[in-house]
Amino acid sequence: IVISRDKRDDFEDILEERRNSSDLRYALKCYTPVVYKGISPCKADALTNMVLQSSHLHYVISQVSKETGRAVDDVQDEASAILEEMAQRLQLSTIRFFAFTLSKVFKTLFRSICVNEEGIQRLQQAIQEHPVVLLPSHRSYMDFLLMSYLLYTYDLALPVIAAGMDFMGMKFVGEMLRMSGAFFIRRSFGGDKLYWAVFSEYVKTMLKNGYAPVEFFLEGTRSRTSKSLTPKLGLLNIVMDPFFKGEVFDMSLVPVSISYERILEESLYAREMLGVPKPKESTSGLFKARKVLSQNYGSIHVYFGQPVSLRSLAEGRVNRSQFSLVPRHIPKRPSEEIQNFVNDSAYMLVRAQEENMVLKPWVLLASLLLQNHHQSQAPGQKPGMALDELTERVVWLRDLSRQYGAFLHWPGTSRSADTTPEEELLSRAVIVLSCASYRNQALHVFLRPALLALAIHAAASTKKQEVFYSFSFLRNMFSNEFILVPGATVQDFEEACYLLVKTGALQITQQEVLVTERGHRTIVFLTSMLDPFLQGYQVRATHSWSKSL
Amino acid sequence: MQEIMKWNGWGYSDSRFFFNKKGQAEFTGKRYKLSGLIIPALKDWFESTFGASLQHKTPPILNSSAVHPPTLNETFVEELKSTGIPFSHDAEDRVFRAHGHCLHEIFALREGKFGRVPDMVIWPNCHNDVVKVVELASKHNVCLIPYGGGTSVSSALECPPEETRSIVSLDTSQMNHILWIDEKNLTAHVEAGIVGQDLERLLNESGYCTGHEPDSMEFSSLGGWVATRASGMKKNIYGNIEDLVVHIKMVTPRGVIEKSCQGPRMSTGPDIHHFIMGSEGTLGVVTEVTMKIRPMPEYQKYGSVVFPNFEQGVACLREVARQRCAPASIRLMDNEQFKFGHALKPQVSSIFTSFLDGLKKFYITKFKGFDPNRLCVATLLFEGDRERVLQHEKQVYDIAAKFGGLAAGEDNGQRGYMLTFVIAYLRDLGMDYYVIGESFETSVPWDRVLDICQNVKERIVRECKDKGVQFPPLSTCRVTQTYDAGACVYFYFAFNYRGLSDPVHVYEQVEHAAREEILANGGSLSHHHGVGKLRKEWMRETVSSVGLGMLKSVKDFVDPNNIFGNRNLL
């Protein structure tokens, strides 16, 4: 998948039509999505019955009953209650309600919502062939409403969405979300066997029967920094299980990249990170947040990636006959082979999300301004940068990132950017962090070359071996910070070398890695890109060290 | 036998399908119910299923002169002459015994391509002849390949191309006598070269039967059944070969192996019969077998049930197995096979029957609301005394009704079983028109039956597409046997290979992928076809390294010089 990003689809703005025709008619339009060819149609109630009747759940219930000494009926009731609390109740009328209101809201908030229609067509095809798992990136609360809104718009099957229990706290809104396809899972349920059984069986039942595409966020929670979070594996494990056990022929995993020009929660996130507590999700909070409606949040780009066939992904990596010796309904800890496979797939999918993230000029600007900001902290330096200089640098960076395969969305005329004058410390930090969040959107583009640049900087000599060691060390250190596929050090190193050589920044001989004259600028930029992270780690390390003394 | 059989296709020379001048299919000969009849719907089915056309014909190239001259071991031949056992190194005799009925084997024959073939054929007349031949072969280091009915579908009869010794095909067909019948113990002692239909016919004359009826029983031999662990259609009453065998005599390079008595069950360490059964000609030649026999059934009745869909059908079979009330045979065809069976209906003789057929169809599809593209059929065969058969029948139909099954008459059932015998002839017809195909089988636990059927069929379709097959393939299955803990599933697959440069290679890749899919879905490597050379690569993962080592050490002891060098199984 590496460096396969040259061909990308075009975008279509769906808000344009909304601005020119009736929202009401749109909300009441005839909705006839194509469905999975192997679907066995059923109502939401029938679905919960299937789950409660499943041999898997029966098995776990009797197991729990034996272990705890509780009556089977009692445990059974608990299972029903869990399911009740969890289950979605997708209703077309609610979707129509959202279609109407969201149209209004979106038109106020956003300039455009752009979607790659070819991706939609691929998805439509995929939905008919095999059960589909939708895997959007997660930057905002908006994400899942937006997803359902888009699928409704394009007459595609509406997904059921795994959502955190926090939403349920919001009276009315929680129920509305439930009726638009959300099902709720507790944030942590540790060793609760019964909960796990109900939850996993519920998800698998919906998936296997082709009831609806299942949607969840690989990153588990919203990324507050616009930098992809290392993936959580629980749900991915669950959805892959029916394939491993031969209950479905194949499954399509569809990475979806949602890029916001400006995230609704941007200053909220920055405040959160400075220790201001996250406001609890509540309906009244939502109404208070209405003030966001008066602002302009630019455009959203939603890119539906190439559906990934789980079967091809697992080809030669997973021996499915390992499931032949134990009845399939008896839960078993996944083997190491499976765990590794799921883990690698998760990273691969998050990278696929990253690759199709659309970057706005502002993201590159932020990267440069931040570097400038950090450098100008030194005494005697004047803050800020001349507009000309900035423009020149941005253009340079634009070309560089294009060569690195970034998905840039560059407007025809460049708008001038204002450098904000100093404010009081907190609000300034908020801006810096918001800026950082913009810069982070571009991190994945520069990550591997930047690690190499830093490695060259840190290595004792220009020996290729030394540089690789230092690269490998840094990569390891940052393995929880960025999306770095486990075990792919060599590939990443090669990719970084390739890109830096391609752009003329490096010369690599049999033995040595040399920075060229003209490559200096690139190397400095790349190194600075990781500076804040390095500094962060340094501060943290010094802190822990001094405490432990 | 050789004179009345095809050398490059299935079965009797006088029996074959062809399209007559009007474009209607006909089946020639007099041997089968379908013989001499016109099958009007076959052409349309054939053309619409495969996208094949009667315009595109690929007749076989007849050329048996391209056979390599034999490599003879002169001293062996000299000594053999002195025993008086008949032999031949005529090209036709050798080619006839150089193959089984895998697609690639028949395809090569039709193209006039011969690989390594046996260098000579020997026809021993009795157990002692075999002892002499094996001794001579051991003495002169000659490779022996036992040959029974030649119906193998596992490449078991293929001569290993790397074999440099003289290869001798040991044809058991002359050892075809029933040596005695023991009515007190209900056993018969039979020479292993006897062919299924002869065995049944001869036993029937005395009022008995073995009840062992594999689909190949017209041609396959008792020794072959033992060597491959065969299974018969009516195993629910009579058992599979391992249940039927009481005593086996086998000649090996180490000598003759047999038990000392005919006790019905023994606890004397691992059963040595189980080293013999399934040994696929790698250890020796089975010469005589004592088999259980049963009085011939007083009454036989066919039947059939239509189910709204395959899922319901499988659920019904599972329930029948749970209640242990399976009839002599119960088979469930999927929708594609149901349609295929329909296409093979002979021309109806009267307006009345065709009217009746129409009425039935109307009842099932319109009145009962069955979707003609989803419904499927189970065929049944009941055997026993009349009263019990009728009782049994009611029991099964009652279960079927619980799963939405409707009784669909005796005719449909009987035709289903008749088709079993003629279906192999159809492959030859297909090959005349660019269509190649094959069947393969597996056994699988009950809870996996539906998934395996669906996944393997889909894998076949997917692989064909990926490998560049221009037309959608026929990919269909049926459940042919029920057991307490699972079922036997048969897959049929065929495609039109126009536009492919190496159709057999494509075919083999698809079959390979299908087998991988079977194994990934909890199916076995084989239910009764055996391993041969075709499925050898999966033996280790199937029986574990230790298991394979056990089998190898037996081979090493029994046949250290690899006289039985067909290289099957291990």
Tab-separated table of C-alpha atoms in Angstrom, chain A residues 37 129-130 244-250 309 311 315 320-321 323-324 328, chain B residues 447-448 451-452 454-456 458-459 462 516-517 519-523 541:
chain	number	residue	atom	x	y	z
A	37	LYS	CA	-27.230	-10.277	-1.571
A	129	GLU	CA	-21.250	-8.534	-2.366
A	130	HIS	CA	-20.288	-8.999	1.258
A	244	PHE	CA	-12.144	-16.682	10.451
A	245	LYS	CA	-14.824	-19.179	11.399
A	246	GLY	CA	-16.187	-19.478	7.879
A	247	GLU	CA	-19.539	-17.926	8.735
A	248	VAL	CA	-19.176	-15.397	5.944
A	249	PHE	CA	-17.247	-15.793	2.720
A	250	ASP	CA	-15.594	-12.434	2.915
A	309	SER	CA	-11.233	-7.620	1.298
A	311	ARG	CA	-10.118	-12.584	2.701
A	315	GLU	CA	-4.556	-14.901	2.611
A	320	ARG	CA	-8.523	-20.747	9.448
A	321	SER	CA	-8.555	-24.461	10.078
A	323	PHE	CA	-11.007	-23.117	14.401
A	324	SER	CA	-11.983	-26.646	13.377
A	328	ARG	CA	-17.450	-22.216	16.959
B	447	ASP	CA	-22.882	-27.077	12.255
B	448	ARG	CA	-20.521	-26.326	9.389
B	451	ASP	CA	-21.253	-22.497	5.631
B	452	ILE	CA	-18.954	-24.892	3.825
B	454	GLN	CA	-21.817	-21.631	0.530
B	455	ASN	CA	-18.153	-20.729	0.885
B	456	VAL	CA	-16.771	-23.435	-1.368
B	458	GLU	CA	-18.474	-19.024	-3.906
B	459	ARG	CA	-14.741	-19.714	-3.862
B	462	ARG	CA	-14.450	-16.323	-7.534
B	516	GLU	CA	-8.066	-25.129	0.618
B	517	GLU	CA	-11.440	-23.570	1.241
B	519	LEU	CA	-10.030	-27.350	4.874
B	520	ALA	CA	-10.340	-23.763	6.113
B	521	ASN	CA	-14.013	-24.403	6.769
B	522	GLY	CA	-13.488	-27.449	8.910
B	523	GLY	CA	-14.003	-30.029	6.168
B	541	GLU	CA	-1.601	-31.050	8.231
